[in-house]
mmCIF file of C-alpha atoms in Angstrom:
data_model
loop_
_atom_site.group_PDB
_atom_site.id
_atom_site.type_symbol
_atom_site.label_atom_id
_atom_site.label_comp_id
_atom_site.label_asym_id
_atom_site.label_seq_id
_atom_site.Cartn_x
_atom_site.Cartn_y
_atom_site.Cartn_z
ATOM 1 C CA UNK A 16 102.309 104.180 121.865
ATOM 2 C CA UNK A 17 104.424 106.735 123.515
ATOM 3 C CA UNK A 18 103.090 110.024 124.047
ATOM 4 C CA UNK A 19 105.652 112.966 122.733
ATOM 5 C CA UNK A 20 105.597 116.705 123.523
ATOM 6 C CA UNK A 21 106.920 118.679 121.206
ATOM 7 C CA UNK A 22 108.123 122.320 121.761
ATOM 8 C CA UNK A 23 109.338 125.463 119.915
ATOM 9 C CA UNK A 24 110.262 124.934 116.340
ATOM 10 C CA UNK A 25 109.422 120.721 116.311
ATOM 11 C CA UNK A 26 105.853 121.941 117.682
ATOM 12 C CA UNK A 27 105.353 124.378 114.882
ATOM 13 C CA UNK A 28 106.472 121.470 112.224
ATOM 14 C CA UNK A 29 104.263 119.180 113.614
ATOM 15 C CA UNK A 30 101.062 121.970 113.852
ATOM 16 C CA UNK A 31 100.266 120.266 117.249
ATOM 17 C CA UNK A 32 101.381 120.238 120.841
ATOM 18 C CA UNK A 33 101.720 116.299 121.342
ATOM 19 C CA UNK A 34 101.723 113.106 119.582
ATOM 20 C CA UNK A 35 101.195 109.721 119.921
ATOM 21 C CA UNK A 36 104.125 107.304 118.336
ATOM 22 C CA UNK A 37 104.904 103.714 117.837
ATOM 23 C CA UNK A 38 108.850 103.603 119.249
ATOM 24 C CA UNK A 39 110.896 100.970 121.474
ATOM 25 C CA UNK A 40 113.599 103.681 121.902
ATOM 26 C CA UNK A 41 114.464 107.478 120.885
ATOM 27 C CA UNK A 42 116.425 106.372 117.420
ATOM 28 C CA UNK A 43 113.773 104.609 116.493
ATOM 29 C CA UNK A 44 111.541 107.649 117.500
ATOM 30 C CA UNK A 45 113.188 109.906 115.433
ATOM 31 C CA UNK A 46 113.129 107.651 112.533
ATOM 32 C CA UNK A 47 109.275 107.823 112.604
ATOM 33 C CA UNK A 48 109.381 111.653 113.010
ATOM 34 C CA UNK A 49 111.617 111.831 110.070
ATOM 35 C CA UNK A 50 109.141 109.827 108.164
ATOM 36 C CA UNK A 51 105.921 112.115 109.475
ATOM 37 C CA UNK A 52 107.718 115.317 109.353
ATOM 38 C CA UNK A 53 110.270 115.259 106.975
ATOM 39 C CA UNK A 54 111.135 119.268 107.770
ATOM 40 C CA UNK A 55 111.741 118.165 111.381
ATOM 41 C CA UNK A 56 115.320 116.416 110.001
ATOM 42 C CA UNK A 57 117.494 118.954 109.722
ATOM 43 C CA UNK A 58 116.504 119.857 113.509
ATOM 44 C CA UNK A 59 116.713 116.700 114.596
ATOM 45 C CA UNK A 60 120.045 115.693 113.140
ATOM 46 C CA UNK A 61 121.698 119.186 114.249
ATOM 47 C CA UNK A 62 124.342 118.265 116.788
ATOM 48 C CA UNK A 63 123.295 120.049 120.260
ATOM 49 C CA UNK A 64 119.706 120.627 119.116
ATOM 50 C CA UNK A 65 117.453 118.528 119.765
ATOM 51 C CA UNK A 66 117.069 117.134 123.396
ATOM 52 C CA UNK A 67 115.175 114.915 124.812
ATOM 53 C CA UNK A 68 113.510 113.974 128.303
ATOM 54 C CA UNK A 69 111.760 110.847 129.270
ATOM 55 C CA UNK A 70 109.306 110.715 132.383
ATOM 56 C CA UNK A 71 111.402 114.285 132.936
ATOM 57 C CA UNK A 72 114.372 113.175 133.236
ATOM 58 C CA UNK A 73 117.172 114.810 130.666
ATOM 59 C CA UNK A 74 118.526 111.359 128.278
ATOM 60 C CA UNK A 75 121.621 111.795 126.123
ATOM 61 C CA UNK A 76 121.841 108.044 124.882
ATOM 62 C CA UNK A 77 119.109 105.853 122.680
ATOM 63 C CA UNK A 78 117.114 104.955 125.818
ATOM 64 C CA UNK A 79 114.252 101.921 125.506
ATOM 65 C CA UNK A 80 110.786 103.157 125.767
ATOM 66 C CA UNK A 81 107.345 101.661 127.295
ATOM 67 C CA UNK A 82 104.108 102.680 126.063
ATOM 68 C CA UNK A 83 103.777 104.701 128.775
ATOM 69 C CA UNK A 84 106.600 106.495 128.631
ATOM 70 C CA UNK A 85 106.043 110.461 127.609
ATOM 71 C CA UNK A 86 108.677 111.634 125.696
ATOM 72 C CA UNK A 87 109.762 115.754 125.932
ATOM 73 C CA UNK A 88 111.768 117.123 122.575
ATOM 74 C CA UNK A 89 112.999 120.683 122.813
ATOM 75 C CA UNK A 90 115.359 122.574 121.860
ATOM 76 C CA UNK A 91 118.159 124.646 123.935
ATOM 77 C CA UNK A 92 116.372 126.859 126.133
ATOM 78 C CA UNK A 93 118.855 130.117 126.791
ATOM 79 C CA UNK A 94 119.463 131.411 130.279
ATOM 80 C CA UNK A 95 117.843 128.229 131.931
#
């Protein structure tokens, strides 16, 4: 399982700070938060939105994941 922290409006959706999710890479990720949390689609699917960081590190592509990876999904953060 891969350990996800959600923040700002995905956290609120969710009703909890982290998760725990079956995924071997982010599209499959974000297929299983589509089927958990159907309202997080349209934020997840709006281009520029949603990013993501693995271990810390910023990702832009459909990275592979190990279970103990720890996913970060937030949106754009203004002035920073």
């Amino acid at each position: 399982m891969v350990r996800v922290k959600l923040f700002a409006n995905f956290r609120e959706i969710a009703g909890q700070k982290e998760l725990e999710i079956e995924a071997k890479n982010i599209k499959e990720l974000v297929r299983r938060l589509f089927e958990k949390y159907p309202d997080m689609r349209p934020l997840l699917e709006k281009e520029g939105y949603a990013h993501f960081a693995v271990n810390g590190k910023l990702v832009f592509e459909n990275v592979e994941l190990k279970d103990s990876d720890t996913v970060a999904i937030f949106p754009p953060v203004s002035g920073g």
